Coordinates of C-alpha atoms and ligand atoms in Angstrom, one line a residue:
M1 CA -90.8 3.5 -81.1
P2 CA -88.2 1.3 -79.3
R3 CA -89.8 -1.8 -77.8
N4 CA -87.8 -1.9 -74.6
A5 CA -84.6 -0.9 -72.8
E6 CA -82.3 -2.7 -75.1
S7 CA -83.7 -1.0 -78.2
T8 CA -83.6 2.3 -76.4
A9 CA -79.9 1.8 -75.3
F10 CA -78.6 0.9 -78.8
R11 CA -80.7 3.4 -80.6
S12 CA -79.6 6.2 -78.3
A13 CA -75.9 5.2 -78.7
L14 CA -76.2 5.2 -82.5
E15 CA -77.9 8.7 -82.4
V16 CA -75.0 10.1 -80.4
I17 CA -72.4 8.5 -82.7
R18 CA -74.3 9.7 -85.8
G19 CA -74.0 13.2 -84.5
V20 CA -70.2 13.0 -84.8
E21 CA -69.4 10.5 -87.6
P22 CA -72.6 9.2 -89.3
R23 CA -70.6 6.7 -91.4
V24 CA -69.5 4.9 -88.2
A25 CA -73.2 4.8 -87.0
D26 CA -74.2 3.4 -90.4
A27 CA -71.5 0.8 -90.4
I28 CA -72.6 -0.4 -86.9
G29 CA -76.2 -0.7 -88.1
A30 CA -75.1 -2.4 -91.3
E31 CA -73.0 -4.9 -89.2
L32 CA -76.1 -5.9 -87.2
A33 CA -78.1 -6.3 -90.5
D34 CA -75.4 -8.4 -92.1
Q35 CA -75.1 -10.6 -89.0
R36 CA -78.9 -11.0 -88.9
E37 CA -79.0 -12.2 -92.5
S38 CA -76.0 -14.6 -92.5
L39 CA -75.9 -18.3 -91.6
K40 CA -72.9 -17.9 -89.3
L41 CA -71.0 -21.1 -89.0
I42 CA -67.6 -19.8 -88.1
A43 CA -66.7 -22.0 -85.2
S44 CA -64.9 -19.3 -83.3
E45 CA -67.6 -16.7 -83.4
N46 CA -70.8 -16.2 -81.4
Y47 CA -73.2 -13.4 -80.3
A48 CA -72.6 -11.7 -77.0
S49 CA -75.6 -10.7 -74.9
P50 CA -76.9 -7.0 -75.1
A51 CA -75.7 -6.6 -71.4
T52 CA -72.2 -7.8 -72.3
L53 CA -72.1 -5.5 -75.4
L54 CA -73.4 -2.5 -73.4
A55 CA -70.9 -3.1 -70.6
M56 CA -68.1 -2.3 -73.1
G57 CA -69.3 1.1 -74.3
N58 CA -68.6 3.4 -71.4
W59 CA -66.1 5.6 -69.5
F60 CA -64.1 2.6 -68.1
S61 CA -62.4 2.8 -71.5
D62 CA -60.8 6.1 -70.3
K63 CA -59.0 4.6 -67.3
Y64 CA -55.4 3.4 -67.0
A65 CA -55.1 0.6 -64.5
E66 CA -51.7 -1.1 -64.8
G67 CA -51.1 -3.5 -61.9
T68 CA -53.6 -5.8 -60.3
V69 CA -56.6 -5.4 -58.0
G70 CA -55.6 -3.3 -55.0
R71 CA -52.0 -2.8 -56.3
R72 CA -52.2 -0.3 -59.2
F73 CA -49.6 2.0 -60.7
Y74 CA -52.3 4.6 -61.2
A75 CA -54.5 6.4 -58.7
G76 CA -58.3 6.2 -58.8
C77 CA -58.8 2.6 -59.8
Q78 CA -61.4 1.7 -57.2
N79 CA -64.1 1.0 -59.7
V80 CA -61.8 -0.9 -62.0
D81 CA -60.8 -3.0 -59.0
T82 CA -64.5 -3.8 -58.5
V83 CA -65.1 -5.1 -62.1
E84 CA -61.7 -6.9 -62.3
A85 CA -62.3 -8.6 -59.0
L86 CA -65.8 -9.6 -60.1
A87 CA -64.6 -11.0 -63.4
A88 CA -61.9 -13.0 -61.7
E89 CA -64.3 -14.3 -59.1
H90 CA -66.8 -15.4 -61.7
A91 CA -64.0 -17.1 -63.7
R92 CA -62.7 -19.0 -60.7
E93 CA -66.1 -20.1 -59.6
L94 CA -67.2 -21.1 -63.1
F95 CA -64.2 -23.1 -63.9
G96 CA -63.2 -24.3 -60.4
A97 CA -59.8 -22.6 -60.6
T98 CA -57.7 -21.3 -57.8
H99 CA -56.6 -18.2 -59.7
A100 CA -57.9 -16.2 -62.6
Y101 CA -56.2 -13.3 -64.5
V102 CA -58.7 -11.5 -66.6
Q103 CA -56.6 -8.8 -68.2
P104 CA -55.4 -10.4 -71.5
H105 CA -56.8 -8.6 -74.5
S106 CA -57.0 -11.7 -76.7
G107 CA -56.1 -15.4 -76.9
I108 CA -52.6 -14.6 -78.2
D109 CA -52.1 -12.3 -75.3
A110 CA -53.3 -14.9 -72.8
N111 CA -50.9 -17.5 -74.3
L112 CA -48.0 -15.0 -74.1
V113 CA -48.8 -14.3 -70.4
A114 CA -48.8 -18.1 -69.8
F115 CA -45.6 -18.7 -71.7
W116 CA -43.8 -16.0 -69.8
A117 CA -45.2 -17.1 -66.5
I118 CA -43.8 -20.6 -67.2
L119 CA -40.4 -19.2 -68.3
A120 CA -40.2 -16.9 -65.3
D121 CA -41.0 -19.8 -62.9
R122 CA -39.0 -22.5 -64.6
V123 CA -36.0 -20.6 -66.0
E124 CA -35.7 -17.1 -64.5
A125 CA -36.5 -17.8 -60.9
P126 CA -33.9 -20.6 -60.6
A127 CA -31.3 -18.4 -62.3
L128 CA -32.0 -15.6 -59.8
R129 CA -31.6 -18.2 -56.9
R130 CA -28.3 -19.4 -58.4
A131 CA -27.0 -15.8 -58.6
E132 CA -28.4 -15.0 -55.1
A133 CA -30.3 -12.1 -56.7
R134 CA -33.8 -11.0 -55.8
H135 CA -34.6 -9.2 -59.1
V136 CA -33.3 -9.3 -62.7
N137 CA -31.9 -5.7 -62.2
D138 CA -29.6 -7.2 -59.5
L139 CA -27.9 -9.5 -62.0
T140 CA -24.4 -8.8 -63.3
E141 CA -24.2 -8.1 -67.1
A142 CA -22.7 -11.6 -67.6
D143 CA -25.5 -13.3 -65.6
W144 CA -28.2 -11.3 -67.4
F145 CA -26.7 -12.2 -70.8
A146 CA -26.6 -15.9 -69.8
L147 CA -30.2 -15.8 -68.6
R148 CA -31.5 -14.1 -71.7
R149 CA -29.9 -16.9 -73.8
E150 CA -31.4 -19.5 -71.5
L151 CA -34.9 -18.0 -71.8
G152 CA -34.5 -18.1 -75.6
D153 CA -33.4 -21.7 -75.7
Q154 CA -36.4 -23.6 -74.4
R155 CA -38.6 -26.2 -76.0
M156 CA -42.3 -26.5 -76.6
L157 CA -44.4 -29.4 -77.9
G158 CA -47.8 -28.7 -79.3
M159 CA -50.4 -30.0 -81.8
S160 CA -49.4 -29.5 -85.5
L161 CA -51.3 -26.9 -87.4
D162 CA -52.7 -29.3 -90.0
A163 CA -54.0 -31.6 -87.2
G164 CA -55.9 -28.6 -85.8
G165 CA -53.4 -26.9 -83.5
H166 CA -53.1 -23.2 -83.2
L167 CA -50.5 -20.8 -84.6
T168 CA -49.6 -19.5 -81.1
H169 CA -48.5 -23.0 -80.0
G170 CA -45.0 -22.4 -81.3
F171 CA -45.3 -21.9 -85.0
R172 CA -42.7 -19.8 -86.8
P173 CA -45.0 -17.0 -88.2
N174 CA -46.1 -16.3 -84.6
I175 CA -43.9 -14.9 -81.8
S176 CA -44.2 -18.2 -79.9
G177 CA -42.3 -19.9 -82.7
K178 CA -39.5 -17.4 -82.5
M179 CA -39.4 -17.7 -78.7
F180 CA -39.4 -21.5 -78.5
D181 CA -37.8 -24.4 -80.3
Q182 CA -41.0 -26.2 -81.2
R183 CA -41.9 -29.8 -82.2
S184 CA -45.4 -31.0 -83.1
Y185 CA -47.5 -34.0 -82.5
G186 CA -50.1 -34.8 -85.2
T187 CA -53.0 -37.2 -85.3
D188 CA -53.2 -40.8 -86.3
P189 CA -53.5 -40.8 -90.1
A190 CA -55.9 -43.7 -90.0
T191 CA -58.4 -42.3 -87.4
G192 CA -57.6 -38.6 -87.3
L193 CA -57.4 -38.9 -83.5
V194 CA -54.7 -37.8 -81.1
D195 CA -52.3 -40.8 -80.6
Y196 CA -51.3 -40.5 -77.0
D197 CA -48.5 -43.1 -77.2
R198 CA -47.0 -41.1 -80.1
V199 CA -47.2 -37.9 -78.1
A200 CA -45.4 -39.6 -75.2
E201 CA -42.7 -40.9 -77.5
I202 CA -42.1 -37.4 -79.0
A203 CA -42.1 -35.9 -75.5
R204 CA -39.5 -38.5 -74.3
E205 CA -37.2 -37.7 -77.3
F206 CA -37.7 -33.9 -77.3
R207 CA -38.0 -33.2 -73.5
P208 CA -40.1 -30.0 -73.8
L209 CA -40.3 -27.4 -71.1
V210 CA -43.9 -26.9 -72.1
L211 CA -46.4 -29.4 -73.4
V212 CA -49.4 -27.6 -75.0
A213 CA -52.8 -29.1 -75.6
G214 CA -55.7 -27.3 -77.3
Y215 CA -56.8 -26.8 -80.8
S216 CA -58.8 -24.6 -83.1
A217 CA -59.8 -27.2 -85.7
Y218 CA -59.9 -30.7 -84.1
P219 CA -63.4 -32.0 -83.9
R220 CA -62.9 -34.4 -80.9
K221 CA -62.2 -34.3 -77.2
V222 CA -58.7 -34.5 -75.7
N223 CA -58.0 -36.6 -72.6
F224 CA -56.2 -34.0 -70.4
R225 CA -55.5 -36.6 -67.7
I226 CA -53.3 -38.6 -70.1
M227 CA -51.7 -35.5 -71.4
R228 CA -50.8 -34.4 -67.9
E229 CA -49.2 -37.8 -67.2
I230 CA -47.1 -37.4 -70.3
A231 CA -46.1 -33.9 -69.2
D232 CA -45.2 -35.2 -65.7
S233 CA -43.1 -38.1 -67.2
V234 CA -40.7 -35.6 -68.9
G235 CA -40.9 -32.8 -66.3
A236 CA -42.9 -30.4 -68.6
T237 CA -45.3 -27.8 -67.6
F238 CA -48.7 -28.7 -69.0
M239 CA -50.6 -25.9 -70.6
V240 CA -54.1 -26.1 -72.2
D241 CA -55.4 -23.5 -74.5
M242 CA -59.2 -24.1 -74.3
A243 CA -60.2 -21.0 -76.4
H244 CA -62.4 -23.0 -78.7
F245 CA -64.2 -25.2 -76.1
A246 CA -64.2 -23.0 -73.0
G247 CA -68.0 -22.8 -73.3
L248 CA -68.2 -26.6 -73.2
V249 CA -66.1 -26.7 -70.1
A250 CA -68.1 -23.9 -68.5
G251 CA -71.3 -25.7 -69.4
K252 CA -70.1 -29.0 -67.9
V253 CA -70.2 -30.9 -71.2
F254 CA -66.5 -31.6 -70.9
T255 CA -66.0 -33.0 -67.5
G256 CA -63.6 -35.5 -65.8
D257 CA -60.6 -36.3 -68.0
F258 CA -61.8 -33.8 -70.6
D259 CA -62.0 -30.8 -68.3
P260 CA -58.5 -29.2 -68.5
V261 CA -58.7 -27.2 -65.3
P262 CA -58.0 -30.0 -62.8
H263 CA -55.3 -31.5 -64.9
A264 CA -53.3 -28.5 -66.4
H265 CA -50.8 -26.4 -64.6
I266 CA -52.1 -23.4 -66.6
V267 CA -55.1 -22.9 -68.8
T268 CA -55.7 -20.0 -71.3
T269 CA -58.8 -19.1 -73.2
T270 CA -60.5 -16.4 -75.2
T271 CA -63.8 -15.2 -73.9
H272 CA -65.7 -14.6 -77.1
K273 CA -66.0 -18.0 -78.7
S274 CA -68.1 -20.8 -77.3
L275 CA -68.0 -18.9 -73.9
R276 CA -70.1 -16.1 -75.6
G277 CA -68.5 -13.1 -73.9
P278 CA -66.7 -10.0 -75.2
R279 CA -63.6 -10.3 -77.4
G280 CA -60.7 -10.9 -74.9
G281 CA -58.7 -13.6 -73.0
L282 CA -58.1 -14.9 -69.6
V283 CA -55.7 -17.2 -67.8
L284 CA -56.4 -19.8 -65.0
C285 CA -53.8 -21.4 -62.8
G286 CA -52.9 -22.7 -59.4
P287 CA -51.1 -20.9 -56.7
E288 CA -47.6 -21.9 -58.0
L289 CA -47.9 -19.7 -61.1
A290 CA -50.3 -17.0 -59.9
D291 CA -47.8 -14.3 -59.0
Q292 CA -46.0 -14.7 -62.4
V293 CA -49.3 -14.7 -64.3
D294 CA -50.4 -11.5 -62.5
R295 CA -47.2 -9.8 -64.0
G296 CA -48.8 -10.2 -67.5
C297 CA -49.1 -6.4 -67.6
P298 CA -46.7 -4.8 -68.3
M299 CA -44.7 -8.0 -69.1
V300 CA -46.4 -8.6 -72.4
L301 CA -49.7 -6.7 -72.2
G302 CA -50.5 -3.0 -72.7
G303 CA -52.7 -1.3 -70.1
P304 CA -55.7 -3.4 -69.1
L305 CA -59.0 -2.6 -70.8
P306 CA -61.4 -2.0 -67.9
H307 CA -64.5 -1.7 -70.1
V308 CA -63.7 -5.2 -71.5
M309 CA -63.1 -6.6 -68.0
A310 CA -66.5 -5.2 -67.1
A311 CA -68.0 -7.1 -70.0
K312 CA -66.1 -10.2 -69.1
A313 CA -67.7 -10.0 -65.6
V314 CA -71.2 -9.8 -67.1
A315 CA -70.6 -12.6 -69.6
L316 CA -69.0 -14.9 -67.0
A317 CA -71.9 -14.2 -64.6
E318 CA -74.2 -15.3 -67.5
A319 CA -72.2 -18.5 -68.0
R320 CA -72.7 -19.4 -64.3
R321 CA -76.5 -19.5 -64.8
P322 CA -78.1 -23.0 -65.3
D323 CA -79.3 -22.2 -68.8
F324 CA -75.7 -21.9 -70.0
A325 CA -75.3 -25.6 -69.4
D326 CA -78.4 -26.2 -71.6
Y327 CA -76.8 -24.0 -74.2
A328 CA -73.5 -25.8 -74.1
R329 CA -75.2 -29.2 -74.5
Q330 CA -77.2 -27.9 -77.4
V331 CA -74.0 -26.6 -79.1
V332 CA -72.6 -30.2 -79.2
D333 CA -76.0 -31.8 -80.1
N334 CA -76.2 -29.4 -83.0
A335 CA -72.7 -30.1 -84.2
Q336 CA -73.4 -33.8 -84.1
A337 CA -76.7 -33.3 -86.0
L338 CA -74.9 -31.2 -88.6
A339 CA -72.1 -33.9 -88.9
E340 CA -74.7 -36.6 -89.3
G341 CA -76.7 -34.6 -91.9
L342 CA -73.5 -34.0 -93.9
L343 CA -72.4 -37.7 -93.6
R344 CA -75.8 -38.9 -94.7
R345 CA -75.5 -36.8 -97.8
G346 CA -72.1 -38.2 -98.6
A347 CA -69.7 -35.6 -97.2
K348 CA -66.3 -36.6 -96.0
L349 CA -65.5 -35.4 -92.5
V350 CA -62.2 -35.4 -90.7
T351 CA -62.4 -38.1 -88.0
G352 CA -65.8 -39.1 -89.3
G353 CA -67.8 -36.8 -87.0
T354 CA -67.5 -34.6 -83.9
D355 CA -67.5 -34.6 -80.1
N356 CA -67.4 -30.9 -79.7
H357 CA -68.7 -27.7 -81.4
L358 CA -67.1 -28.0 -84.8
V359 CA -67.0 -30.2 -87.9
L360 CA -64.2 -30.3 -90.4
I361 CA -65.4 -31.1 -93.9
D362 CA -62.8 -32.5 -96.3
V363 CA -63.9 -30.8 -99.5
T364 CA -61.6 -32.8 -101.7
G365 CA -64.6 -35.2 -101.7
Y366 CA -66.4 -32.5 -103.7
G367 CA -63.4 -31.9 -106.0
L368 CA -62.8 -28.5 -104.5
T369 CA -60.2 -26.7 -102.4
G370 CA -61.1 -25.1 -99.2
R371 CA -60.8 -21.6 -100.8
Q372 CA -63.2 -22.5 -103.6
A373 CA -65.7 -24.1 -101.1
E374 CA -65.5 -21.1 -98.7
Q375 CA -66.3 -18.6 -101.5
A376 CA -69.1 -20.7 -103.1
L377 CA -70.7 -21.0 -99.6
L378 CA -70.3 -17.3 -99.0
D379 CA -72.0 -16.5 -102.4
S380 CA -74.9 -18.6 -101.0
G381 CA -75.3 -16.7 -97.7
I382 CA -73.4 -19.3 -95.6
V383 CA -70.4 -17.9 -93.7
T384 CA -67.6 -20.5 -92.9
N385 CA -63.9 -20.5 -93.1
R386 CA -61.4 -22.7 -95.0
N387 CA -59.1 -24.8 -92.9
A388 CA -56.2 -27.2 -93.4
V389 CA -57.0 -30.9 -93.0
P390 CA -54.3 -33.4 -91.7
Q391 CA -51.6 -33.9 -94.3
D392 CA -53.3 -31.2 -96.4
P393 CA -52.2 -31.5 -100.1
N394 CA -53.2 -27.9 -100.7
G395 CA -51.3 -26.2 -97.9
A396 CA -52.4 -23.6 -95.4
W397 CA -53.6 -20.9 -97.9
Y398 CA -55.9 -22.9 -100.3
T399 CA -56.5 -25.8 -97.9
S400 CA -58.7 -28.8 -98.4
G401 CA -61.2 -28.2 -95.6
I402 CA -64.1 -26.2 -94.5
R403 CA -64.5 -25.7 -90.7
V404 CA -68.1 -25.2 -89.5
G405 CA -69.2 -24.7 -85.9
T406 CA -72.5 -24.3 -84.0
P407 CA -71.9 -21.9 -81.1
A408 CA -73.4 -18.9 -82.9
L409 CA -76.4 -20.6 -84.5
T410 CA -77.2 -22.3 -81.2
T411 CA -77.2 -18.9 -79.5
R412 CA -79.8 -17.8 -82.1
G413 CA -82.0 -20.7 -81.0
L414 CA -81.5 -23.1 -84.0
G415 CA -81.8 -26.8 -83.0
T416 CA -81.0 -30.2 -84.5
A417 CA -83.8 -30.1 -87.1
E418 CA -82.4 -26.8 -88.5
M419 CA -78.9 -28.4 -88.5
D420 CA -80.2 -31.0 -90.9
T421 CA -81.5 -28.3 -93.2
T422 CA -78.1 -26.5 -92.9
A423 CA -76.4 -29.7 -93.9
E424 CA -78.6 -29.9 -96.9
L425 CA -77.8 -26.3 -97.9
I426 CA -74.1 -26.8 -97.5
H427 CA -74.1 -30.1 -99.4
T428 CA -76.2 -28.7 -102.2
V429 CA -73.8 -25.8 -102.7
L430 CA -70.6 -27.9 -102.6
S431 CA -71.9 -30.6 -104.8
Q432 CA -73.1 -28.1 -107.4
T433 CA -69.8 -26.1 -107.4
S434 CA -67.0 -27.2 -109.7
A435 CA -63.3 -26.2 -109.8
G436 CA -62.5 -23.5 -112.3
A437 CA -59.5 -23.2 -114.7
N438 CA -56.7 -20.7 -115.1
P439 CA -56.4 -18.8 -118.5
D440 CA -53.8 -21.4 -119.6
G441 CA -56.2 -24.2 -119.0
T442 CA -54.6 -25.6 -115.8
A443 CA -56.8 -26.3 -112.8
S444 CA -57.2 -23.3 -110.5
K445 CA -57.2 -23.6 -106.7
A446 CA -59.2 -20.4 -106.3
K447 CA -61.6 -20.2 -109.2
Y448 CA -64.9 -22.0 -109.1
V449 CA -68.1 -22.3 -111.1
L450 CA -71.4 -22.0 -109.3
D451 CA -74.7 -21.0 -111.0
P452 CA -75.6 -17.6 -109.5
A453 CA -79.3 -18.6 -109.6
L454 CA -78.6 -21.5 -107.3
A455 CA -76.5 -19.3 -105.0
D456 CA -79.4 -16.9 -104.8
K457 CA -81.9 -19.7 -104.1
I458 CA -79.7 -21.1 -101.3
S459 CA -79.3 -17.6 -99.8
R460 CA -83.0 -17.2 -99.8
Q461 CA -83.4 -20.6 -98.1
A462 CA -80.8 -19.7 -95.5
G463 CA -82.6 -16.4 -94.9
D464 CA -85.9 -18.3 -94.5
L465 CA -84.3 -20.7 -92.0
L466 CA -82.9 -17.8 -90.0
G467 CA -86.2 -15.9 -90.2
G468 CA -87.6 -18.1 -87.4
F469 CA -84.7 -17.3 -85.1
P470 CA -84.3 -13.5 -85.0
L471 CA -81.0 -12.2 -83.8
Y472 CA -81.2 -9.7 -80.9
P473 CA -85.0 -9.8 -81.3
D474 CA -85.5 -7.0 -78.8
V475 CA -83.2 -4.6 -80.6
E476 CA -84.9 -2.4 -83.2
L477 CA -82.7 0.2 -84.8
G478 CA -85.5 1.7 -86.7
Ligands
DSN501 N1 -58.9 -17.1 -85.0 C1 -59.4 -18.2 -84.1 C2 -60.1 -19.2 -84.8 O1 -60.9 -18.9 -85.8 O2 -60.0 -20.4 -84.5 C3 -58.3 -18.8 -83.3 O3 -57.5 -17.8 -82.9

């Protein structure tokens, strides 16, 4: 029998789904079993609460709601208005922001909303004023042609990918790199840290319209006050993508110069990483950009997902509770304990440690590529992802790094003692794995040799470690 309301809710949902397509119900059950059994160290993943998950599975999914609260292009949006307004209110209160836009479906979407809000404010609005037009539809063909060229001829400065920046910060494989002429700032080769003097120098030479801070694989804090000063010195709009560390901002671990909200013109984030909400995004800004941000749909977004906005409202309400600050502090304590455990055993870490939720292991110290290390760890029940390190000799596909993060395991309840055991498991696997060879005898960047008996043993040890910290303990699927 189900133990409680959460079990009843999930079991009933699976029964209903099983009646239509049992393979989907089986896959959902299997996903929970897999997540329960794996030592999840992917820095960008977490476990949302049952209330957050349940808020997504309902009839809000059936509603179109283009527009914003109280100003919709469809009738009958009163209940969507309720949840969107609640999500925005929680976001504003949690982060101390003037305005919150909770419609973005992902981090990429949130960044696109921000880029186009900046372009509309800094490029389109002045062009309309010059032409004495109220709306782009009022422009002559010649003025419209000139404006489109001007919109496509703007500059962005962001952190380089191999220093830990994100693809959406102006890199060519992403739409942002096709929209903007991009330059990167890296990190100091000696320390691995952001060199603010160098950022200022590049900004003076390049004169970007947008200066972006934020990262997905940089294990330290960024001083957003200094970055804002750099942006101001060259007339750039300062944007922070806090997707990875939003939970640390929400939990008041990153405060003062390290809290982006008081310093940036515009802040974007996902809601599912350290913030522990549903998969999605949101944008925060001051009054100057609010109207442009609210045009995100239909500017770059498809119809809002009201069921996900409902889940964002639930998760953001959870993040406003005092225990979320304890969680955020523990995420960082755990990452530091993991880093110390790895260092003590001889691992090489980018920047020599961490100030946030992630650790970047340079696996060249073990004679491996990131790809070999990632697979060997996976064979051993440890889920991580490979990641480039600064000036990576193995490029973005094979890489030389393994990124590990603590938000998910911290949600499960693991603490610093368990992080030391985790460091031991990781170090044992990596030190016992060797690079494989291609059929012609040359070194392979993908093949590796790891005794399967050792991989099994580590998997069992990882399982034993997790056994004390059950995932969704109140959910029994039977
Ligand atoms: N995919 C996310 C990450 O793993 O960092 C960022 O988009």
